[in-house]
Amino acid sequence: MRKTLILGALVLALGAGTVTAQSTYGIDTVHSSVGFKVRHLVARVSGEFTEFDGSITADFQNLDNSSVEFVIKTASIDTRNEKRDGHLRSADFFDAEKYPEITFTSSKITKIDSDSYAVAGILSMHGVNNPVVLTVDFLGEMTAMGGTRAGFEVTTTVNRQDFGVSWNRALDQGGFVLGDDVEVTINLEAVKQEAGE
């Protein structure tokens, strides 16, 4: 979400010590994905957002000067069920017409271990801004397909009630149809942009 989930590239700032200047990375959306899971009755239902983008400006000498932008198009939600997707886009859930984007803005990065980082920031969704912490695993870097590519896996869990996405239905025997915690997994392949691109 704006300045985000591609914070992976900020992780690259820690892992690529040979770079000494600011570098910009873009997301290869063809080789990236934004997925989620939420409890439905006694199982977990998964889905994804198919339209998203972002970029990173990384100062490898001083992460405080780095910035990350990531945005998800709310209407691109896809759970492989047209009726359900229509409901999720409605005012009962994401209200995609009124709130067309979900964004994340990073604010602080803390190293967990050699390849994992905690990335704090603000998640904006459904008209609500809340702090969240993302776990980012750096999966590696290589030169391929005409450029320098870095891979990251981003995970977090958010409570949808915290963002006013509160629709639910009580069950006759107790409990509710949907859970509140949403598990988010974002896999990113980021491409270093050359000067002038």
XYZ file of C-alpha atoms in Angstrom:
197
model
C 0.000 0.000 0.000
C 1.672 3.461 -0.744
C 5.388 3.273 0.125
C 5.209 -0.438 1.020
C 5.031 -3.954 0.620
C 7.890 -3.842 -1.680
C 9.900 -2.842 1.209
C 11.694 -5.903 0.105
C 13.885 -3.630 -1.864
C 14.761 -1.893 1.298
C 15.908 -5.243 2.535
C 18.133 -5.305 -0.505
C 19.636 -2.122 0.810
C 20.963 -4.146 3.702
C 21.950 -7.178 1.707
C 23.705 -5.569 -1.238
C 26.665 -3.918 0.350
C 28.405 -3.325 -2.969
C 25.974 -0.571 -3.930
C 27.013 2.845 -2.687
C 24.362 5.214 -4.089
C 20.613 5.516 -4.207
C 18.989 2.906 -6.412
C 15.432 2.560 -7.614
C 13.573 -0.735 -7.972
C 10.267 -1.482 -9.641
C 7.972 -4.476 -9.225
C 7.781 -7.107 -11.928
C 4.042 -7.669 -11.498
C 4.080 -10.677 -13.837
C 6.289 -12.522 -11.362
C 4.766 -11.148 -8.153
C 1.546 -11.818 -6.240
C -0.592 -10.390 -3.430
C -2.572 -13.062 -1.590
C -4.633 -13.425 1.578
C -6.464 -15.991 3.711
C -9.383 -15.583 6.106
C -11.344 -18.100 8.160
C -14.754 -19.132 6.777
C -16.692 -21.371 9.182
C -14.155 -24.158 9.873
C -11.769 -23.640 6.948
C -9.640 -20.877 5.418
C -10.591 -19.255 2.137
C -7.865 -17.700 0.025
C -7.889 -14.940 -2.545
C -5.659 -12.419 -4.242
C -5.476 -8.925 -5.683
C -4.421 -8.999 -9.307
C -3.634 -5.302 -9.846
C -0.848 -3.704 -7.821
C 2.339 -1.745 -8.312
C 5.076 0.033 -6.448
C 8.617 1.306 -6.464
C 11.495 1.771 -4.076
C 14.188 4.359 -3.752
C 16.887 2.867 -1.539
C 19.863 4.641 0.004
C 22.100 1.722 0.804
C 24.247 3.786 3.156
C 21.354 5.256 5.163
C 17.995 3.511 5.230
C 16.420 6.578 6.803
C 16.727 8.208 3.379
C 14.986 5.326 1.639
C 11.369 5.322 0.520
C 8.960 2.657 -0.662
C 5.649 2.964 -2.494
C 3.109 0.184 -3.005
C -0.534 0.359 -4.040
C -3.206 -2.297 -4.541
C -6.327 -1.755 -6.617
C -9.206 -2.841 -4.384
C -11.531 -3.795 -7.239
C -9.003 -6.367 -8.475
C -9.894 -8.767 -5.652
C -10.270 -12.313 -6.953
C -11.443 -15.312 -4.916
C -12.448 -17.371 -7.986
C -16.132 -16.795 -7.274
C -17.826 -13.957 -9.170
C -20.729 -13.545 -6.751
C -18.454 -13.471 -3.713
C -16.054 -11.047 -5.400
C -18.948 -8.697 -6.115
C -19.930 -8.795 -2.450
C -16.338 -8.112 -1.371
C -16.209 -5.051 -3.649
C -19.474 -3.719 -2.171
C -19.976 -1.377 0.792
C -20.297 -4.435 3.069
C -16.562 -4.997 2.697
C -13.976 -2.965 0.757
C -16.402 -0.485 -0.849
C -14.105 -0.450 -3.883
C -15.886 2.395 -5.659
C -15.406 4.759 -2.706
C -12.004 3.411 -1.643
C -10.286 2.238 -4.841
C -6.812 1.732 -3.361
C -5.066 0.046 -0.458
C -1.676 1.544 0.342
C 1.194 0.986 2.734
C 3.833 3.564 3.723
C 6.976 2.291 5.399
C 8.471 4.227 8.304
C 11.111 2.049 9.983
C 13.059 -1.118 9.194
C 14.547 -3.372 11.873
C 16.803 -6.320 11.132
C 15.571 -9.623 12.582
C 18.368 -11.880 11.305
C 20.619 -12.171 8.269
C 17.781 -12.337 5.725
C 14.670 -11.184 7.621
C 13.437 -7.731 8.543
C 10.549 -6.133 10.423
C 9.135 -3.223 8.446
C 6.828 -0.841 10.297
C 4.532 1.572 8.526
C 1.010 2.799 7.898
C -1.559 0.672 6.109
C -4.386 2.683 4.551
C -7.538 0.749 3.689
C -11.252 1.517 3.592
C -10.565 5.108 4.615
C -8.693 4.102 7.776
C -4.965 4.486 8.497
C -3.383 2.094 10.996
C 0.176 1.110 11.910
C 1.232 -2.401 10.951
C 4.465 -4.370 10.966
C 5.423 -6.535 8.012
C 7.905 -9.389 8.094
C 10.101 -9.332 4.995
C 12.297 -12.266 3.984
C 15.000 -11.486 1.409
C 15.065 -14.445 -1.011
C 18.127 -13.504 -3.036
C 19.420 -11.386 -5.887
C 20.752 -12.190 -9.341
C 21.307 -10.752 -12.794
C 18.865 -12.304 -15.257
C 16.477 -11.385 -18.072
C 18.403 -8.212 -18.807
C 18.541 -6.745 -15.315
C 19.287 -7.121 -11.616
C 16.440 -8.856 -9.814
C 15.748 -9.317 -6.119
C 13.108 -11.522 -4.489
C 11.154 -10.951 -1.287
C 8.349 -12.600 0.657
C 6.260 -10.244 2.795
C 3.861 -11.504 5.461
C 1.593 -9.918 8.039
C -1.759 -10.448 9.750
C -4.314 -7.648 10.009
C -7.618 -7.477 11.841
C -10.228 -6.321 9.321
C -12.323 -4.794 12.112
C -9.514 -2.289 12.695
C -10.223 -0.907 9.215
C -13.999 -0.851 9.413
C -14.402 -3.936 7.218
C -16.831 -5.449 9.685
C -19.553 -7.362 7.829
C -20.358 -10.743 9.351
C -23.269 -13.054 10.040
C -23.996 -14.870 13.288
C -24.568 -18.616 13.164
C -27.565 -20.246 14.830
C -25.290 -22.557 16.810
C -22.998 -19.733 17.897
C -20.029 -18.030 16.342
C -19.795 -16.190 13.036
C -19.349 -16.979 9.355
C -16.060 -15.081 8.995
C -12.991 -14.607 11.130
C -11.491 -11.173 11.771
C -7.801 -11.924 11.214
C -6.612 -11.813 7.616
C -3.274 -13.436 6.759
C -1.481 -11.566 3.982
C 1.375 -12.956 1.866
C 3.043 -10.888 -0.827
C 5.705 -12.374 -3.088
C 7.721 -9.798 -4.967
C 10.269 -9.831 -7.735
C 11.838 -6.375 -7.931
C 13.918 -5.078 -10.837
C 16.618 -2.462 -10.479
C 15.968 0.533 -12.704
C 18.857 2.006 -14.636
C 19.416 5.764 -14.752
C 17.004 7.451 -17.134
C 14.364 4.717 -16.984
